[in-house]
Coordinates of C-alpha atoms in Angstrom, one line a residue:
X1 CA 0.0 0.0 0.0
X2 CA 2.6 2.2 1.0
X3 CA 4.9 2.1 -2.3
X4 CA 1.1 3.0 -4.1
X5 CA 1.7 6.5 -2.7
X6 CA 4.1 9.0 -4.6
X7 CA 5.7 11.8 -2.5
X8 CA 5.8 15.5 -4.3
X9 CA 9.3 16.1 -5.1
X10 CA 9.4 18.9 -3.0
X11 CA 9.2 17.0 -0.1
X12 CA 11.3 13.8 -1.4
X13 CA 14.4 15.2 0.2
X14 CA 13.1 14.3 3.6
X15 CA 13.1 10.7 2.5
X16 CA 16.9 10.9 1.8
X17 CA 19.5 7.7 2.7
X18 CA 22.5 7.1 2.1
X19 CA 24.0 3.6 0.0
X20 CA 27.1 2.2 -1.2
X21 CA 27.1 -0.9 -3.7
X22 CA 30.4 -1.9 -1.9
X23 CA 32.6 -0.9 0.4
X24 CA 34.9 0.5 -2.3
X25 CA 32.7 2.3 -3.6
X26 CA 31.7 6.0 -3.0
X27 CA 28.3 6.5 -1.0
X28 CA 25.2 8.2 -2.9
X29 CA 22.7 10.2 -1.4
X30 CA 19.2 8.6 -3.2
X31 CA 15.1 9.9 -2.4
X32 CA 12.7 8.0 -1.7
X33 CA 10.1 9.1 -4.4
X34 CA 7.2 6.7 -2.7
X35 CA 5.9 6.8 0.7
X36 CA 8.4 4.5 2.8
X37 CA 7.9 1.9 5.6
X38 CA 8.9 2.5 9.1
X39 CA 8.4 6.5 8.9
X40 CA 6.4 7.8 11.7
X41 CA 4.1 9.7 9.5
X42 CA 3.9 6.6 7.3
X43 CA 0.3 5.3 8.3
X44 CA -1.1 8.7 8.8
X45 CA -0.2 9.8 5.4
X46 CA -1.5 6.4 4.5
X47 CA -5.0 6.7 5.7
X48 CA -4.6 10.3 4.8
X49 CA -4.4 9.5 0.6
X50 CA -7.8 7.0 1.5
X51 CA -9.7 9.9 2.8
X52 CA -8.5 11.8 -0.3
X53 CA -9.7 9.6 -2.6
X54 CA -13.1 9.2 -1.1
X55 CA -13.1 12.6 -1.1
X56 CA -12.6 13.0 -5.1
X57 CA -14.9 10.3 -6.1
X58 CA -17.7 10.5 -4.1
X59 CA -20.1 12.0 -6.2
X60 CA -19.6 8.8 -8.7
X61 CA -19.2 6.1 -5.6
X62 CA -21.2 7.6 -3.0
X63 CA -21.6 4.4 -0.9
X64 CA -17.9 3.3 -1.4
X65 CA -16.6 6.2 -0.3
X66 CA -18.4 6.4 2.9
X67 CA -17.7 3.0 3.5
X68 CA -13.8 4.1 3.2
X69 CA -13.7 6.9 5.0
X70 CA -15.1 5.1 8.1
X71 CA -14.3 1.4 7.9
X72 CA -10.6 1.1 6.7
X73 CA -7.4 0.4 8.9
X74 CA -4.5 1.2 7.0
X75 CA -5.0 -1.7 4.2
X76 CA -7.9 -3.8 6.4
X77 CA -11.6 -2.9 5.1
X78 CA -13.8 -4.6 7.9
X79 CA -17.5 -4.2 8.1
X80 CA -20.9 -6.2 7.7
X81 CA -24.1 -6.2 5.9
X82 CA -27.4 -6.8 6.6
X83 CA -28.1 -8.0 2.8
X84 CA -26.4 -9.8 0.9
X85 CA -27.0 -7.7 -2.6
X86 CA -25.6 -4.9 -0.7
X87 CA -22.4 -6.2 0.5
X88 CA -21.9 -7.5 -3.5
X89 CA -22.8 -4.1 -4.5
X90 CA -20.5 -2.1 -2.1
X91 CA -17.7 -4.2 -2.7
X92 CA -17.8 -3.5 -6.5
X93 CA -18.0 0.0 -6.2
X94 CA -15.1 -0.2 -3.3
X95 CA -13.2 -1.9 -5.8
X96 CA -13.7 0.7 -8.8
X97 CA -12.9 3.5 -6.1
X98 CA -10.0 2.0 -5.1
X99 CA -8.5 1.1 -8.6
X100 CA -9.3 4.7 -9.8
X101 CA -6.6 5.9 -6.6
X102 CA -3.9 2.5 -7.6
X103 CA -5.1 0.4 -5.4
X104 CA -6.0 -3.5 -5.7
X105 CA -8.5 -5.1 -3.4
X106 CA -6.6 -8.6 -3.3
X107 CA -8.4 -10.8 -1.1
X108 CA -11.5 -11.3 0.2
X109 CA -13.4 -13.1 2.8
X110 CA -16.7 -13.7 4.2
X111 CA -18.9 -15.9 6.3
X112 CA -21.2 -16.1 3.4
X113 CA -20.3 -18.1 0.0
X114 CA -22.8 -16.4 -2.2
X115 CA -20.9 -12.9 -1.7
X116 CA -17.3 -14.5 -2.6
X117 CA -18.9 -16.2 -5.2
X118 CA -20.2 -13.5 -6.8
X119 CA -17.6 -11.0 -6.5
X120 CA -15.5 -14.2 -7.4
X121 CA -17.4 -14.6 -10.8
X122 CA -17.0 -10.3 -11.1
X123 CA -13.3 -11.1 -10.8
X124 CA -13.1 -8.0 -8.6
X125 CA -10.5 -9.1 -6.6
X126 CA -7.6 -11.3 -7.5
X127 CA -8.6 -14.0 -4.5
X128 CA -11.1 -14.7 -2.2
X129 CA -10.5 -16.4 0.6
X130 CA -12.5 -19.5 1.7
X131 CA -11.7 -21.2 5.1
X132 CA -13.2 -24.7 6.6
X133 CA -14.7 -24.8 9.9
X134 CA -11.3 -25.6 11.6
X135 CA -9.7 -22.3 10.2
X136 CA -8.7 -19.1 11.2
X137 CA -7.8 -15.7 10.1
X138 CA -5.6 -12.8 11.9
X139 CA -8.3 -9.4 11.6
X140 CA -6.4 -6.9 12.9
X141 CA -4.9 -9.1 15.4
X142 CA -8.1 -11.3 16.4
X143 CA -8.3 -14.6 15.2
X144 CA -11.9 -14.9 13.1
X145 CA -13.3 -18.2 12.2
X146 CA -15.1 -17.1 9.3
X147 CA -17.3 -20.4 8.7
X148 CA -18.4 -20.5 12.5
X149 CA -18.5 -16.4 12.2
X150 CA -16.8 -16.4 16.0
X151 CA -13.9 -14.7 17.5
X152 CA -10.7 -17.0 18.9
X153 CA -8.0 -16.8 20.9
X154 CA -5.0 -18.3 20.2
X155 CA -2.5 -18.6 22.5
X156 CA 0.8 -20.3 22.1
X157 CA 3.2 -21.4 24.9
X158 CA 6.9 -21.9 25.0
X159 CA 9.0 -22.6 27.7
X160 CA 8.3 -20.3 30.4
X161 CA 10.8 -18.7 32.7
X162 CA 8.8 -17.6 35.9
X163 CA 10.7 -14.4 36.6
X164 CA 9.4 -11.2 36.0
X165 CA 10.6 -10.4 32.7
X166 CA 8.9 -13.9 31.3
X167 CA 5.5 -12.8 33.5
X168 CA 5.7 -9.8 31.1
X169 CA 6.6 -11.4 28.0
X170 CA 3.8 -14.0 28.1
X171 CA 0.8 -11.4 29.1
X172 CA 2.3 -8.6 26.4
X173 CA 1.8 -11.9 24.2
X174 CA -2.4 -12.1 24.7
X175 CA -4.1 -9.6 22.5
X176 CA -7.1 -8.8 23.8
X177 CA -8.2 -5.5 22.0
X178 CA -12.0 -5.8 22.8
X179 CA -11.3 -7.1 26.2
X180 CA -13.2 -9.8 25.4
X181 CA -11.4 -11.9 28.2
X182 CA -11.0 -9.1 30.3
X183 CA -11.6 -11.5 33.8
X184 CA -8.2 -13.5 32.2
X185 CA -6.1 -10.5 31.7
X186 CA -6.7 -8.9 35.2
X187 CA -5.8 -12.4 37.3
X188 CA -2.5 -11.8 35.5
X189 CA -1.8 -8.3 35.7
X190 CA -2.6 -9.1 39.7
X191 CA 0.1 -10.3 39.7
X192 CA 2.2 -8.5 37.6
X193 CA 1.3 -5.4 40.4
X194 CA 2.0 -7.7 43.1
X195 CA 5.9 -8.0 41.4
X196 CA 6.8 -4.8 41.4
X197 CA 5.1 -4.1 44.5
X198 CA 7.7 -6.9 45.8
X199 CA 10.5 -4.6 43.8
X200 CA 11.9 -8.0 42.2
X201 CA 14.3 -7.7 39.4
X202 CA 13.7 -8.7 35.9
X203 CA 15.7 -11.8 36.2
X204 CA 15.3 -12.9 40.1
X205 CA 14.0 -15.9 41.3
X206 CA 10.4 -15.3 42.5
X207 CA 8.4 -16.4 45.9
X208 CA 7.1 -19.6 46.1
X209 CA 3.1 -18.3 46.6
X210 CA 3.2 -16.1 43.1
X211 CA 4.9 -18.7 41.3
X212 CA 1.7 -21.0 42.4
X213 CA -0.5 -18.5 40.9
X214 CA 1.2 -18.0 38.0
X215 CA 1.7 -21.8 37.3
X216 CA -1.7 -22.1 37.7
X217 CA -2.5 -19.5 35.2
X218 CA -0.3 -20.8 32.5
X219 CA -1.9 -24.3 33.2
X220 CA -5.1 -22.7 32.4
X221 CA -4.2 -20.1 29.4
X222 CA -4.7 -22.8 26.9
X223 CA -7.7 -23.4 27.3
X224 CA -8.8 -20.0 26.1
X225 CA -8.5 -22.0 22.3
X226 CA -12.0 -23.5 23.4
X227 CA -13.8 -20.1 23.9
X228 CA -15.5 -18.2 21.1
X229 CA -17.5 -15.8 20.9
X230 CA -19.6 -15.1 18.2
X231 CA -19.1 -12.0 16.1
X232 CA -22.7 -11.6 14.8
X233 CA -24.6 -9.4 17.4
X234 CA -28.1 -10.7 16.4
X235 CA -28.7 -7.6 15.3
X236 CA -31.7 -7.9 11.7
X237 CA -33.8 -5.2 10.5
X238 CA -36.6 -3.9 12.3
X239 CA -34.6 -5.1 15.9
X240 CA -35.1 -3.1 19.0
X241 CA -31.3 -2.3 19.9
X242 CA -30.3 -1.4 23.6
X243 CA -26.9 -0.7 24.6
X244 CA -26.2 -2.0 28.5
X245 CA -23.3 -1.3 31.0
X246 CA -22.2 -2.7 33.7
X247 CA -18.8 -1.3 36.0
X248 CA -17.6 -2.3 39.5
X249 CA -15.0 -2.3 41.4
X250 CA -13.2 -3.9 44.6
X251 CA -10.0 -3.3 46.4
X252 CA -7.5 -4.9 43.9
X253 CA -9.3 -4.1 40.4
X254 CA -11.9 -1.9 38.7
X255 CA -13.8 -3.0 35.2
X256 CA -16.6 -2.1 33.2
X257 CA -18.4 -4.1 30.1
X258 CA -20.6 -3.3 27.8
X259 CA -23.7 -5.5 26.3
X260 CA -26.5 -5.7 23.5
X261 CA -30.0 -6.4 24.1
X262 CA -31.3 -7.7 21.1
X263 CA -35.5 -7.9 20.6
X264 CA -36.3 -9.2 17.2
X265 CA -40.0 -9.4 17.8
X266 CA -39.4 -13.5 18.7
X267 CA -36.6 -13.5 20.5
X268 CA -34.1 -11.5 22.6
X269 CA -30.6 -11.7 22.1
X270 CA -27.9 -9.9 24.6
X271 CA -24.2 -10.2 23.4
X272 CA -21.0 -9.0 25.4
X273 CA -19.7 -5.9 23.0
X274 CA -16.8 -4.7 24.6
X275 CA -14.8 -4.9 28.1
X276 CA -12.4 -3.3 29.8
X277 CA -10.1 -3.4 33.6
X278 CA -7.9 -1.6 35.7
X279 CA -5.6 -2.6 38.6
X280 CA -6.5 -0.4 41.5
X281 CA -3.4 2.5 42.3
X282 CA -0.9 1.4 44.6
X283 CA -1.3 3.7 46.7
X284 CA -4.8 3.3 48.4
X285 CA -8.1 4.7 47.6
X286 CA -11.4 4.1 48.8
X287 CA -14.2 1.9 47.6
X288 CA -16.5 4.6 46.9
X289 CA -13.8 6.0 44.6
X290 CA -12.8 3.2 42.8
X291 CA -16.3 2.9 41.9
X292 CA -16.6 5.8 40.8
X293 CA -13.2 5.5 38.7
X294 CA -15.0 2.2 37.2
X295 CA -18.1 4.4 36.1
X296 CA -15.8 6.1 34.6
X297 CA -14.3 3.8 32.7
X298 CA -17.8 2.8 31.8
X299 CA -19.1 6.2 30.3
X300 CA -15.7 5.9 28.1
X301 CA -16.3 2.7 26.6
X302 CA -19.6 3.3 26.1
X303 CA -19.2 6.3 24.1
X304 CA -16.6 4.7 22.5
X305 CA -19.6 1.9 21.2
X306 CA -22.3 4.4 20.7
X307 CA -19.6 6.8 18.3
X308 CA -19.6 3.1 15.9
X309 CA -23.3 2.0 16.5
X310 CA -24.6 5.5 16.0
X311 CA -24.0 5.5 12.3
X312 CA -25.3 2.0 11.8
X313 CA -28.2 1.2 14.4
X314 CA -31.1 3.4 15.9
X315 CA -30.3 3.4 19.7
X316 CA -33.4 2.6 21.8
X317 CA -32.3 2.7 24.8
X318 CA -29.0 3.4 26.9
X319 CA -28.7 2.5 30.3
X320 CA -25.6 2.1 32.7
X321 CA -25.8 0.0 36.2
X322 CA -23.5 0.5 39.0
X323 CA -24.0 -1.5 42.7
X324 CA -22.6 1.5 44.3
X325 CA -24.9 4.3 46.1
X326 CA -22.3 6.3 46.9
X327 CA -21.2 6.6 42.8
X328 CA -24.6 6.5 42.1
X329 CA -25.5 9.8 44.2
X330 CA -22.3 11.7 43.0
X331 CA -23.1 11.1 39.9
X332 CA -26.7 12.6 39.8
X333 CA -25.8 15.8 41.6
X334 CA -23.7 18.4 40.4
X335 CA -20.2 18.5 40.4
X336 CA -19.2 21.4 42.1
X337 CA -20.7 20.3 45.1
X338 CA -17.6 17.8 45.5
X339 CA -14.2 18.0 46.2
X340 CA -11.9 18.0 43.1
X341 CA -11.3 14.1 42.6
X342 CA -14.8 13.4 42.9
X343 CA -15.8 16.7 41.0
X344 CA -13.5 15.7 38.2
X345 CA -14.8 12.4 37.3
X346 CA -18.6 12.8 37.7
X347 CA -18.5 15.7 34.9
X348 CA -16.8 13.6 32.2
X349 CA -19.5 11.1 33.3
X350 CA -22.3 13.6 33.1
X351 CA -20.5 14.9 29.9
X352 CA -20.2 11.2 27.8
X353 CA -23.1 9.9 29.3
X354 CA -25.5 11.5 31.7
X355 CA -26.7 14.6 30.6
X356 CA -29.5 14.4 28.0
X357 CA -30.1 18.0 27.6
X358 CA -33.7 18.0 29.2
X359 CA -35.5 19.3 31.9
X360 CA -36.4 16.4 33.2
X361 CA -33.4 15.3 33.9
X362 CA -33.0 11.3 34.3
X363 CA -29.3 10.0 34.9
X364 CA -28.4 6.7 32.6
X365 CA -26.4 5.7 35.4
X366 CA -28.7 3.4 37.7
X367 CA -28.7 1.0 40.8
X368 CA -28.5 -2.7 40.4
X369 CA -31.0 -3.4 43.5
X370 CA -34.0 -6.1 43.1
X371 CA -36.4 -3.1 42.0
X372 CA -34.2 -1.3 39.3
X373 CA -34.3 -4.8 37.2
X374 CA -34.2 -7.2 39.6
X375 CA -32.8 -11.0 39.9
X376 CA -33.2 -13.3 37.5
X377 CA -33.5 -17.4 38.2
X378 CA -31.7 -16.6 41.7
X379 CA -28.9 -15.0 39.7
X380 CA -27.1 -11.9 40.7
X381 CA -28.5 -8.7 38.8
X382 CA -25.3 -8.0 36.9
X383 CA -22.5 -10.4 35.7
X384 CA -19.9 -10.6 37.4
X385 CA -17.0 -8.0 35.8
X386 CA -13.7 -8.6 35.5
X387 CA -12.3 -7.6 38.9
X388 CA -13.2 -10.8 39.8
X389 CA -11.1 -12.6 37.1
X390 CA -9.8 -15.8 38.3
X391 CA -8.1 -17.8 36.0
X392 CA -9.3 -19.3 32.7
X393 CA -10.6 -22.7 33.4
X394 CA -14.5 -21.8 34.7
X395 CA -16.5 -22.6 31.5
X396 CA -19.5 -21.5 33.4
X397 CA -18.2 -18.4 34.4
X398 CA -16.9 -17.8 30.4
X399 CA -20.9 -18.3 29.4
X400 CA -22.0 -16.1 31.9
X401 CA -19.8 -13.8 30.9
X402 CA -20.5 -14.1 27.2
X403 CA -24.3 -13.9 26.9
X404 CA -25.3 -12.1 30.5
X405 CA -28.6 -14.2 30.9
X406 CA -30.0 -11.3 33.8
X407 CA -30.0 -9.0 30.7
X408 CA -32.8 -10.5 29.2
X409 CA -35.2 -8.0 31.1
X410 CA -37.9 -6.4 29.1
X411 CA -38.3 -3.3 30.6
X412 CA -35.4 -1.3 32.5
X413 CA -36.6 1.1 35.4
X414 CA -34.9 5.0 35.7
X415 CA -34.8 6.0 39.0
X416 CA -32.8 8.8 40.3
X417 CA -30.5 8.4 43.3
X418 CA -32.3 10.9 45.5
X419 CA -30.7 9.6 49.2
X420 CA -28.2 7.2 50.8
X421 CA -27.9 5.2 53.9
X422 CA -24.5 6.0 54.5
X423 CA -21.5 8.1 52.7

C-alpha cells in the first residue's frame, strides 16, 4: 500500500538515505520518491491519501466512499451487511474506487459463499479467501473463524521462565483489544502489580506463593482456544437495539463491560460488546472512589460503542448500572458540590453519558438493587466483571460472561438516586 503513494518532489528530500554498492565504492545520497515503511508519518499519510480519494470520487461512488472513509485500517476494510445484494454491490463499487486511486483489493473473505462467489465470478478481486470450519484468520490481530462467524483466541506457549521479565513477555503476548477476556487479563496483571510491589528484578528468582499463581494460570491459558465468541450481534432489520453497561469495582481491580440487548419481535438476544479493567493505584483509595473510577471507565467505553453504532443502528435505549450508592449519588448531583477528585470524574461522566439535555433530567447511570431490574432465576442482577477474574478454566463463568442471561429484562426502570444510607 505504501509504495502505491508518490511523494511531491518537494518533499522527497526528507526521504533521503544514504547507499554504497560496496565498500569501495563512494556513498550516494538517493530519495525515496514513494511513501516508505517505518516512517512515523507513514500510516497517517496512509490513511490520509484513503480519505482523499473518497473525497474526489464521491459523487460517482457515493456508498464506497463512505464505507472508506469510516471502515478502513490502513489496508484492512472490515465491516458487515445486513443483505447480501448490498455487500456485493458495495464491494464492486469499493473496488472501482479503489482502482481509480492504484489500489488492488486482493483478497477477500466472508462468512457467506454467495458474496465471494459473486464478486469471485465479477473477478473483482484477485482471490477470495474461503476457510473450513477448523480455520482461522488474523483481523487486525483477532483470530476470526469465518465459517463458525466467532472470535478466537490463540494462544501459544513456549518454555516459560517464571521471573518477572517472562510474567511480562507472556501477558504482552495475549491480545485482547475488545477485552473480550477481560476477567483473564486482570488475574495476570494481579500479579504483575503484586511483582513490582515486591521490587523483584527482571531476572530474580520469585516467591514460592506467586509462582503457584502464575503456574496455575499458564496451566489454564490454553484453554482460552475452546472459547468463542460469536461475532454476529443478532442484530436484523426492524430489531429493538439497547446498549447495556455494567462497572464495578473492589479493592485490587476496577472494570466495566458493555452488552447488547437484542429484541427481534421473537426473540431476545444480549451479546458482550466490549470490556475493559484496571488494577486499582498502589497507593490506596477508597471503595467509593474506585467505583466511581470504574463508572468512569464505563461512560468511556460506552461512548466509544455508541460513536460506531450511532452511524449504523437506531439506539433505543441506553442504560448504565452500578452496585454503588455512593457513585450513584455523585453522579446525579452536580459536580461542584464535590471536592476536586470526585468533582472531576462525575463531569466527564455527566458529559459522555448522563446529561441528556432536558429538563427532566433522568441520569443513565442506575442502581443494580432487586427493584431497578431485579434478579433473575436466583442469579445476581449483573455479571460478574472482571475484577473478579480468576483464571481461565470456569466454562460457566466464560458463558455467563459471554451472553449475561439477567440481561434478558424487558423493561429497564430509571430512578434517580435521591438519598443514601450511608456516605
Amino acid at each position: 500500500m505504501f509504495l502505491q503513494i508518490v511523494i511531491q518532489e518537494g518533499d522527497r528530500k526528507y526521504q533521503r538515505f544514504l547507499w554504497r554498492e560496496s565498500p569501495d565504492k563512494p556513498v550516494q545520497c538517493f530519495e525515496m520518491e514513494r511513501l516508505v515503511f517505518g516512517a512515523k508519518p507513514s500510516p497517517f499519510l496512509a490513511q490520509r491519501v484513503l480519505i482523499q480519494l473518497a473525497s474526489d470520487d464521491e459523487s460517482r461512488y457515493p456508498v464506497a466512499a463512505k464505507e472508506l472513509k469510516g471502515h478502513f485500517y490502513m489496508d484492512d476494510y472490515l465491516t458487515s451487511y445486513l443483505d447480501k445484494d448490498k455487500a456485493v454491490s458495495t464491494i464492486t463499487q469499493l473496488v472501482s474506487l479503489l482502482r481509480g486511486g492504484g489500489f488492488e483489493l486482493t483478497k477477500l473473505a466472508s462468512n457467506n459463499i454467495d458474496i465471494l462467489t459473486s464478486v469471485s465470478e465479477a473477478q473483482e478481486v484477485v482471490e477470495c479467501v474461503q476457510w473450513d470450519s477448523e480455520s482461522y484468520m488474523k483481523v487486525l490481530g483477532v483470530q476470526w473463524n469465518s465459517a463458525e462467524d466467532c472470535f478466537a483466541f490463540n494462544v501459544k506457549l513456549e518454555d516459560i521462565v517464571c521471573s518477572k521479565r517472562g510474567i511480562l513477555s507472556t501477558v504482552a503476548k495475549i491480545f485482547d483489544v475488545l477485552g473480550l477476556i477481560s476477567p483473564v487479563i486482570t488475574y495476570a496483571k494481579l500479579i504483575i502489580k503484586e511483582l513490582w510491589c515486591l521490587k523483584i528484578d527482571w531476572d530474580e528468582a520469585l516467591p514460592n506463593s506467586i509462582c503457584q499463581k502464575w503456574t496455575r494460570f499458564v496451566q489454564e491459558l490454553p484453554l482460552l482456544q475452546d472459547f468463542k465468541i460469536s461475532r454476529h450481534l443478532s442484530i436484523v432489520k426492524n430489531s429493538t437495539v439497547k446498549l447495556i453497561g455494567f462497572c464495578d469495582a473492589s479493592s485490587a481491580a476496577m472494570g466495566a463491560c458493555v452488552y447488547v440487548h437484542v429484541d427481534t419481535g421473537g426473540a431476545i438476544f444480549t451479546h458482550l460488546i466490549c470490556a475493559k479493567s484496571k488494577i486499582a493505584p498502589v497507593k490506596y483509595v477508597t471503595i467509593p472512589r474506585l467505583e466511581l473510577c470504574s463508572a468512569l471507565l464505563l461512560a468511556k467505553l460506552i461512548d466509544s460503542v455508541l460513536s460506531v453504532f450511532k452511524s449504523r443502528y437506531e439506539i433505543d435505549q441506553l442504560v448504565c448500572f452500578s452496585d454503588s450508592q455512593v457513585a450513584l449519588y455523585w453522579i446525579s448531583s452536580p459536580p461542584l458540590r464535590w471536592k476536586t477528585f470526585v468533582a472531576n470524574r462525575v463531569s466527564k461522566i455527566q458529559e459522555l453519558v448522563d446529561n441528556d439535555g432536558s429538563e427532566d433530567y433522568i441520569p443513565r447511570f442506575k442502581g443494580s438493587s432487586p427493584d431497578q431490574g431485579g434478579k433473575v432465576d436466583g442469579m445476581p442482577p449483573f455479571p460478574p466483571p472482571p475484577p473478579y477474574g480468576d483464571g481461565a478454566g470456569d466454562s460457566q463463568v466464560a458463558l455467563y460472561w459471554i451472553s449475561s442471561p439477567p440481561l434478558r429484562w424487558k423493561t429497564f426502570v430509571a430512578n434517580r438516586v435521591s438519598k443514601i444510607q450511608e456516605l
